[in-house]
mmCIF file of C-alpha atoms and ligand atoms in Angstrom:
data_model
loop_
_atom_site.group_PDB
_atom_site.id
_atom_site.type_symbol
_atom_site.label_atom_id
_atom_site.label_comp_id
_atom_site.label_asym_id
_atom_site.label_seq_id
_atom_site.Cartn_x
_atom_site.Cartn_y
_atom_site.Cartn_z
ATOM 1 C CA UNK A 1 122.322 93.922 79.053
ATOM 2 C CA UNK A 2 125.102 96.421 81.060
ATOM 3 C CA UNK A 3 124.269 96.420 84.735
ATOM 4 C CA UNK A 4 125.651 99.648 86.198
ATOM 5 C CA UNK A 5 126.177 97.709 89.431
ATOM 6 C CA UNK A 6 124.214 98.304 92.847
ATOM 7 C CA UNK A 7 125.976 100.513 94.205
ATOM 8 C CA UNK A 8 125.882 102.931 91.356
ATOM 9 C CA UNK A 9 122.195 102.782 90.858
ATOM 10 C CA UNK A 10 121.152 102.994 94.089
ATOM 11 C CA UNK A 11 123.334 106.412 94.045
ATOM 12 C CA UNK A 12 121.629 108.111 90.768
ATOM 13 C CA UNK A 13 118.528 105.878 90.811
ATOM 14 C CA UNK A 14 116.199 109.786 90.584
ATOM 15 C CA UNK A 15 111.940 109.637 90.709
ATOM 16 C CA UNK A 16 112.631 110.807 87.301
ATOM 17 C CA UNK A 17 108.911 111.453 86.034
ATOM 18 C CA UNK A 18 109.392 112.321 82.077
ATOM 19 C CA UNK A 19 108.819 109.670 79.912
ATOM 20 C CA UNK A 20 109.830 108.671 76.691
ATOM 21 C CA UNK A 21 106.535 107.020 74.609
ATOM 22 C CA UNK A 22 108.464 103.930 74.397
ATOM 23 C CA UNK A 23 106.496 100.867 75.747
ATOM 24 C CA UNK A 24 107.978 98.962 78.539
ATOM 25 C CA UNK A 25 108.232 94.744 77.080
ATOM 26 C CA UNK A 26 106.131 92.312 79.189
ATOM 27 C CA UNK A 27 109.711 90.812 79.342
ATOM 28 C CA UNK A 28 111.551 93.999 81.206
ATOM 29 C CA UNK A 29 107.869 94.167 83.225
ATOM 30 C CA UNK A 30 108.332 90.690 84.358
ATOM 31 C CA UNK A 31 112.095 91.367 85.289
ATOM 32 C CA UNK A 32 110.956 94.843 87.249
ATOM 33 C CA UNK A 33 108.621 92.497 89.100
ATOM 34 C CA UNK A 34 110.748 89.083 89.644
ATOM 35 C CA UNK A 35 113.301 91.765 91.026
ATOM 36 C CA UNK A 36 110.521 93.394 93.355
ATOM 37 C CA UNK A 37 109.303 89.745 94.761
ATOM 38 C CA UNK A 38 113.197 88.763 95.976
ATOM 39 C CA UNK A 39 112.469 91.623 98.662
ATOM 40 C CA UNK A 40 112.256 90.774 102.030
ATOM 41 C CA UNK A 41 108.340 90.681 103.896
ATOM 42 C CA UNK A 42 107.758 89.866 108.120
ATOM 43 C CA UNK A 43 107.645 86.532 108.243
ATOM 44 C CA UNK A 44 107.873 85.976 104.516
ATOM 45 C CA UNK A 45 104.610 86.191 104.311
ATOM 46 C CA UNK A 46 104.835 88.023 100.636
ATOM 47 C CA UNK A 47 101.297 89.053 100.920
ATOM 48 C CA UNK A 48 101.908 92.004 98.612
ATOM 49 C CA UNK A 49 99.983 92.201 95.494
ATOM 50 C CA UNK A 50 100.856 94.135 92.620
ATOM 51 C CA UNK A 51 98.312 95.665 89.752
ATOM 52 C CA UNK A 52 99.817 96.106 86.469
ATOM 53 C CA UNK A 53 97.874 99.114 84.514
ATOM 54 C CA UNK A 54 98.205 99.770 81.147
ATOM 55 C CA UNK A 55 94.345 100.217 80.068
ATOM 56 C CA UNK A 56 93.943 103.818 78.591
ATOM 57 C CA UNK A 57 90.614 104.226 80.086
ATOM 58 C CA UNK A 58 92.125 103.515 83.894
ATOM 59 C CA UNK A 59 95.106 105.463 82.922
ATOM 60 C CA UNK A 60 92.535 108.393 81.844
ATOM 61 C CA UNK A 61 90.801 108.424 85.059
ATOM 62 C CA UNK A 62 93.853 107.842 87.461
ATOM 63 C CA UNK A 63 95.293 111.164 85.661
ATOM 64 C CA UNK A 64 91.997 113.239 86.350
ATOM 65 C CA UNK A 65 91.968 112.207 90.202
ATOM 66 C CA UNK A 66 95.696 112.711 90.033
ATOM 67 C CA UNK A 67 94.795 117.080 89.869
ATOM 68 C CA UNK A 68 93.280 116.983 92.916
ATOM 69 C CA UNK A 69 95.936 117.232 95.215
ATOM 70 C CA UNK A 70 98.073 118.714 92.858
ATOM 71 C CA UNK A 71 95.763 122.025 92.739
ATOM 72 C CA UNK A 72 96.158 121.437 96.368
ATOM 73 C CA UNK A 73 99.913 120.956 96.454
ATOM 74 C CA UNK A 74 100.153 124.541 93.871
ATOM 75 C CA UNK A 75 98.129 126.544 95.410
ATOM 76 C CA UNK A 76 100.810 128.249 96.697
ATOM 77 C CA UNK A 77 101.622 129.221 93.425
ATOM 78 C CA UNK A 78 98.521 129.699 91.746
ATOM 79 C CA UNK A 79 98.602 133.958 92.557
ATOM 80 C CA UNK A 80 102.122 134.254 91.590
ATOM 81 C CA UNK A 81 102.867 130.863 88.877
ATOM 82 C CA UNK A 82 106.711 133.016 88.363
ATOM 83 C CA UNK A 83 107.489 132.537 92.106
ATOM 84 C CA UNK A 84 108.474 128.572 91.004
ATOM 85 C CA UNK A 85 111.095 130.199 89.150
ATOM 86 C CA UNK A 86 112.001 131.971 92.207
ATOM 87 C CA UNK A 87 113.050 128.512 94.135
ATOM 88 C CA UNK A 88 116.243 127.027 94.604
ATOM 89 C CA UNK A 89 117.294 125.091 91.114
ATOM 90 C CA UNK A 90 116.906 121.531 92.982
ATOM 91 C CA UNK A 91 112.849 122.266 94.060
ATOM 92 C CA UNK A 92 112.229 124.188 91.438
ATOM 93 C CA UNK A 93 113.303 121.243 88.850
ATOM 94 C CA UNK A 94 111.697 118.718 91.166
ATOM 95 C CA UNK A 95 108.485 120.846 91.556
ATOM 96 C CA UNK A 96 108.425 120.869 87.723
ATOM 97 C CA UNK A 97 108.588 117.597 87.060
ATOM 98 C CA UNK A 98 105.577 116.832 89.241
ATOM 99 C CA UNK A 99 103.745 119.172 87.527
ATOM 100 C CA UNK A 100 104.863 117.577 84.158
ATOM 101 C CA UNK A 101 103.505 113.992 85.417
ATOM 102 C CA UNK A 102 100.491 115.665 86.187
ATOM 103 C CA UNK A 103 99.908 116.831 83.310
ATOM 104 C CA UNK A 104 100.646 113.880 80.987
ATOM 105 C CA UNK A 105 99.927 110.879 83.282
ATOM 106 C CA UNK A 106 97.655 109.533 81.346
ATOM 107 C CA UNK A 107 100.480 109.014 78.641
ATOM 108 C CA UNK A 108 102.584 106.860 81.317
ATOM 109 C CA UNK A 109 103.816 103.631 79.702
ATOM 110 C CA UNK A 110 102.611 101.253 82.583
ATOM 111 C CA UNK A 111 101.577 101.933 86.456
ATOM 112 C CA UNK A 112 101.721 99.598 88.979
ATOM 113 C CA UNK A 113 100.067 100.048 92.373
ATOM 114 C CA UNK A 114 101.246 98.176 95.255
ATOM 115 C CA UNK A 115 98.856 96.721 97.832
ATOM 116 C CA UNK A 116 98.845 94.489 100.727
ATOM 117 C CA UNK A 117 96.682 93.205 103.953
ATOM 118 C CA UNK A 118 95.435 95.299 105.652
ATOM 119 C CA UNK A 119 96.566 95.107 109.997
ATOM 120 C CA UNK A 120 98.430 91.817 109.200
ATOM 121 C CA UNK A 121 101.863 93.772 110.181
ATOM 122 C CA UNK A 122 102.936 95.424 112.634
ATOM 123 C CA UNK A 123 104.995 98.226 110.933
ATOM 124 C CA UNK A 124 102.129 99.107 107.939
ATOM 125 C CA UNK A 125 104.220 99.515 104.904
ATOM 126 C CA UNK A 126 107.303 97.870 105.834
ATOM 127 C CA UNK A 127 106.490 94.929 104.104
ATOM 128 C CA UNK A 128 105.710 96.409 100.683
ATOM 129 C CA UNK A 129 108.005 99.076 100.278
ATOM 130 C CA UNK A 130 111.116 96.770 100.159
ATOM 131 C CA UNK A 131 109.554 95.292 97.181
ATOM 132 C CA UNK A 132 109.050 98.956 96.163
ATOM 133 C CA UNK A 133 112.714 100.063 96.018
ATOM 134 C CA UNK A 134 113.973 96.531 94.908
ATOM 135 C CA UNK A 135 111.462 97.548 92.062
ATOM 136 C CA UNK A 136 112.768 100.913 91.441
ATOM 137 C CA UNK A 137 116.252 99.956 91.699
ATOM 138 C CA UNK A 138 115.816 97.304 88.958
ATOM 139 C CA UNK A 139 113.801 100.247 86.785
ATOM 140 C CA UNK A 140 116.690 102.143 87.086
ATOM 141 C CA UNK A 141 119.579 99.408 86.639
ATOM 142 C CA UNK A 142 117.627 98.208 82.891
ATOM 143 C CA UNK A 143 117.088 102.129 82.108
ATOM 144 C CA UNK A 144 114.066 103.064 82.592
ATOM 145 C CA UNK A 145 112.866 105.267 86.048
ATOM 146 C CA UNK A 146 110.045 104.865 88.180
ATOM 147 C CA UNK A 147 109.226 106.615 91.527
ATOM 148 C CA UNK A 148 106.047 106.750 93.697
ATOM 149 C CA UNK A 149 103.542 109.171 92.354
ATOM 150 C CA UNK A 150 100.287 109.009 95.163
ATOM 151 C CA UNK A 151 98.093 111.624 93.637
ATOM 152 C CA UNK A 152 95.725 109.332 92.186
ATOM 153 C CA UNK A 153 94.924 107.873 95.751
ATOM 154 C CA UNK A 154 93.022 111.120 96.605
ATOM 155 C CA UNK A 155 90.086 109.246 95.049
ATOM 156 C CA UNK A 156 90.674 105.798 96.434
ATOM 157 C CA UNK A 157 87.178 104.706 96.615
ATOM 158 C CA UNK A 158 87.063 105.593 92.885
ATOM 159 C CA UNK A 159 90.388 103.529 92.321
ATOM 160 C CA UNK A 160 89.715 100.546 94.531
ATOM 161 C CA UNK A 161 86.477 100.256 92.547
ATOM 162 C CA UNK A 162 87.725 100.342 89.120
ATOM 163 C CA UNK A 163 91.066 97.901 89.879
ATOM 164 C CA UNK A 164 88.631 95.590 92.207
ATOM 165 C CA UNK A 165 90.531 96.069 94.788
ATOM 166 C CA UNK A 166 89.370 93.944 97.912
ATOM 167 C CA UNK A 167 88.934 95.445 101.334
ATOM 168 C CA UNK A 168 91.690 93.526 102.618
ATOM 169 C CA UNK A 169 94.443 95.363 101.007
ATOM 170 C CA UNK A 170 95.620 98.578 101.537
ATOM 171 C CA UNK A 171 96.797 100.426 98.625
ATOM 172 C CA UNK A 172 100.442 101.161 99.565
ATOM 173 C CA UNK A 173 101.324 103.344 96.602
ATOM 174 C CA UNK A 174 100.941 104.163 92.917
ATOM 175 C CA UNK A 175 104.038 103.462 90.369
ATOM 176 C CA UNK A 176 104.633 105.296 87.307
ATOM 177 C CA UNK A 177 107.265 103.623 85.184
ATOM 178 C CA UNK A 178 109.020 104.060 82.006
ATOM 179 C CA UNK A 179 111.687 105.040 79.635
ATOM 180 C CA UNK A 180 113.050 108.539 81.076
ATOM 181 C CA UNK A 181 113.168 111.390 78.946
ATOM 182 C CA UNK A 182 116.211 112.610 82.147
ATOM 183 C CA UNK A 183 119.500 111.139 82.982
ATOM 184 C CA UNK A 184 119.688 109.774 86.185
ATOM 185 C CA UNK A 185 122.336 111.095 88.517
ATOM 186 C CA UNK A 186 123.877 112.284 91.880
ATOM 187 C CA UNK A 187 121.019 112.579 94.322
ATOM 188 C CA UNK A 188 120.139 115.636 96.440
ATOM 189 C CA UNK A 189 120.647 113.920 100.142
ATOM 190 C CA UNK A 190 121.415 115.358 103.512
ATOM 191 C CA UNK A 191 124.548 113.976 104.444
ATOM 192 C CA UNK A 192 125.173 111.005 106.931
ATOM 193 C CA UNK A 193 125.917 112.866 110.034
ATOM 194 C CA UNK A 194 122.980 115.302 109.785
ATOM 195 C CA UNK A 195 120.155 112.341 110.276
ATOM 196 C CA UNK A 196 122.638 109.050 111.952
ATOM 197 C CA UNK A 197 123.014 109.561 115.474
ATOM 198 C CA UNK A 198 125.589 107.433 117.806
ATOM 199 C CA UNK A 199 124.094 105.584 120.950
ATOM 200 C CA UNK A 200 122.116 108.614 122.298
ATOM 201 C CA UNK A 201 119.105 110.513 119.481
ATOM 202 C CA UNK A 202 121.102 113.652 118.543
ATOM 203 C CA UNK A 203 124.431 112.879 119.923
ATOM 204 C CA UNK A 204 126.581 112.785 116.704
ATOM 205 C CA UNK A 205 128.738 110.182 115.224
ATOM 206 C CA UNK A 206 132.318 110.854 115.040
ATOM 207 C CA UNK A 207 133.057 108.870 111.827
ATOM 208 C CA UNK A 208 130.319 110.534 109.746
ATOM 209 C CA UNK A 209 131.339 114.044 110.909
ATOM 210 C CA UNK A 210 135.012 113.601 109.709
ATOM 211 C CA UNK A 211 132.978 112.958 105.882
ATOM 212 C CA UNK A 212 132.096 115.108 103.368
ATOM 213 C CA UNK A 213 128.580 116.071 102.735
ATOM 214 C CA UNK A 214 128.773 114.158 99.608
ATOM 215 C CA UNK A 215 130.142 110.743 101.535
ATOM 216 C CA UNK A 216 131.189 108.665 99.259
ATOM 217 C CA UNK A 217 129.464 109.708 96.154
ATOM 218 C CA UNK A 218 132.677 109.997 94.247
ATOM 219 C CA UNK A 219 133.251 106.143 94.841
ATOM 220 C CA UNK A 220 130.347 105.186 92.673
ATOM 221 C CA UNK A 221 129.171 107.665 90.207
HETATM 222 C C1 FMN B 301 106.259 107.221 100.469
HETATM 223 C C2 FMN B 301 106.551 108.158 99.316
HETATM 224 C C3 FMN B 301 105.521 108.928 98.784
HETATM 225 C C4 FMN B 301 105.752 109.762 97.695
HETATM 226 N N1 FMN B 301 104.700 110.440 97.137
HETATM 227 C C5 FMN B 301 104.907 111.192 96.033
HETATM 228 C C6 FMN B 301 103.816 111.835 95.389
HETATM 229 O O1 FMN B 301 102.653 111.693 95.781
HETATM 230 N N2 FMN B 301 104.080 112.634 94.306
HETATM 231 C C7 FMN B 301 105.342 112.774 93.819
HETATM 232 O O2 FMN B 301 105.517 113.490 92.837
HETATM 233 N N3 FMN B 301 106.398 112.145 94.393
HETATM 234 C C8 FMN B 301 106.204 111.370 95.491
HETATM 235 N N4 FMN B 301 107.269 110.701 96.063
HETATM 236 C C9 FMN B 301 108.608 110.778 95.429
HETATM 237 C C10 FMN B 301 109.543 111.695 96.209
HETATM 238 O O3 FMN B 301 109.145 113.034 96.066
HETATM 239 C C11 FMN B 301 110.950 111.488 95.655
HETATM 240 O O4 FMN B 301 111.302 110.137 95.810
HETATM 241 C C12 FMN B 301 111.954 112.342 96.406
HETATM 242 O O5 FMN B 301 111.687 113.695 96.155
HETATM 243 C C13 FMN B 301 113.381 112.035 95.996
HETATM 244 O O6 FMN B 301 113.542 112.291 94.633
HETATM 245 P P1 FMN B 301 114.975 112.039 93.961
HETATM 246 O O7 FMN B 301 115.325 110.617 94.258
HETATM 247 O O8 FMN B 301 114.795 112.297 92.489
HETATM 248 O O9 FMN B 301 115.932 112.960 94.612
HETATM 249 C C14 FMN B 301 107.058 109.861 97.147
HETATM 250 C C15 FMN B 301 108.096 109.080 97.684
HETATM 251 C C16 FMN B 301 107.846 108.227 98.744
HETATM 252 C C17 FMN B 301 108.985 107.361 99.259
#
């Protein structure tokens, strides 16, 4: 298998969200997740659980909670649907490739949701979302993409019901994966010195400002 390396994935690894219909092996699944599990958790305590969903009838009904929030999310656009046309090439190809998920969810090869317990750590998240990006790092380092996709949560009751979800996880987020139909690639990032700050929030760092906005892309890709 040709591994890219870390350092170029985790420059072009995009939430690419077009898939190809080719099913993901329970081998590359197992690799995805044995990846995801060497991330680090406070105090080790790995009390993330992961639910694997390839079921038809869960993917149907995660796909029909997942238009809630996008009618929300479009609304914007609903008067005037030409005005996504209108937006800067970056939004308007990200905007469209929610939309595309959206409409053919229920076609992803596999989703995974990510949960944990509930008030056991102190920063909520932080000790699932390592696990996330070690998991989308390894998507994109064997080919395939991944990226978090939340818009089936707007019916979590519905969700925690049907997955059996006890109350003592929180659902962290949901993961569609597969083969990309889209080439991963440079990312669209602010650069360093616009969000890393020396000693003092908002006093700038001399190094970063002497970089390109690009930093060093051009070493990896
Ligand atoms: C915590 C979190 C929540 C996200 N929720 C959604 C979501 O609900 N829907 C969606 O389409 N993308 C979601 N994303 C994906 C981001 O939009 C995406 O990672 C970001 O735009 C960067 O995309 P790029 O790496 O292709 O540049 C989420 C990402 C994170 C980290």
């Amino acid at each position: 298998m040709n591994d890219p390396g870390l350092f170029q994935t985790m420059y072009t690894a995009r939430a690419l969200r077009r898939f190809t219909d080719q099913t993901v092996s329970d081998e590359v699944l197992f690799q995805l997740m044995d990846a995801a599990i060497r991330a680090p958790s406070g105090q080790n305590a790995q009390d993330w659980r992961f639910v694997i969903v390839r079921d038809q009838a869960l993917k149907d009904a995660m796909h029909e909670w997942a238009q809630t929030p996008w009618l929300r999310y479009q609304a914007r656009y609903a008067d005037n649907p030409d005005a996504i046309d209108e937006l800067p090439r970056s939004q308007r190809l990200s905007l469209r490739s929610v939309e595309y998920l959206v409409q053919h969810f229920r076609e992803t090869p596999v989703v995974i949701l990510v949960c944990g317990m509930r008030g056991r750590h102190s920063t909520p998240g932080g000790s699932a979302f390592p696990a996330v990006q070690n998991l989308l790092l390894a998507a994109a380092g064997l080919g395939l993409s991944g990226s978090v996709f939340n818009f089936p949560l707007s019916h979590e009751d519905e969700l925690r019901e049907r997955l059996a979800i006890p109350e003592n996880n929180q659902i962290y987020c949901v993961l569609p994966i597969g083969y990309p139909q889209d080439s991963h690639g440079p990312l669209g990032r602010k650069p360093v010195k616009a969000v890393v700050y020396a000693d003092q929030f908002g006093q700038p760092w001399d190094y970063a400002e002497q970089q390109g906005d690009r930093g060093f892309e051009d070493r990896w890709i």
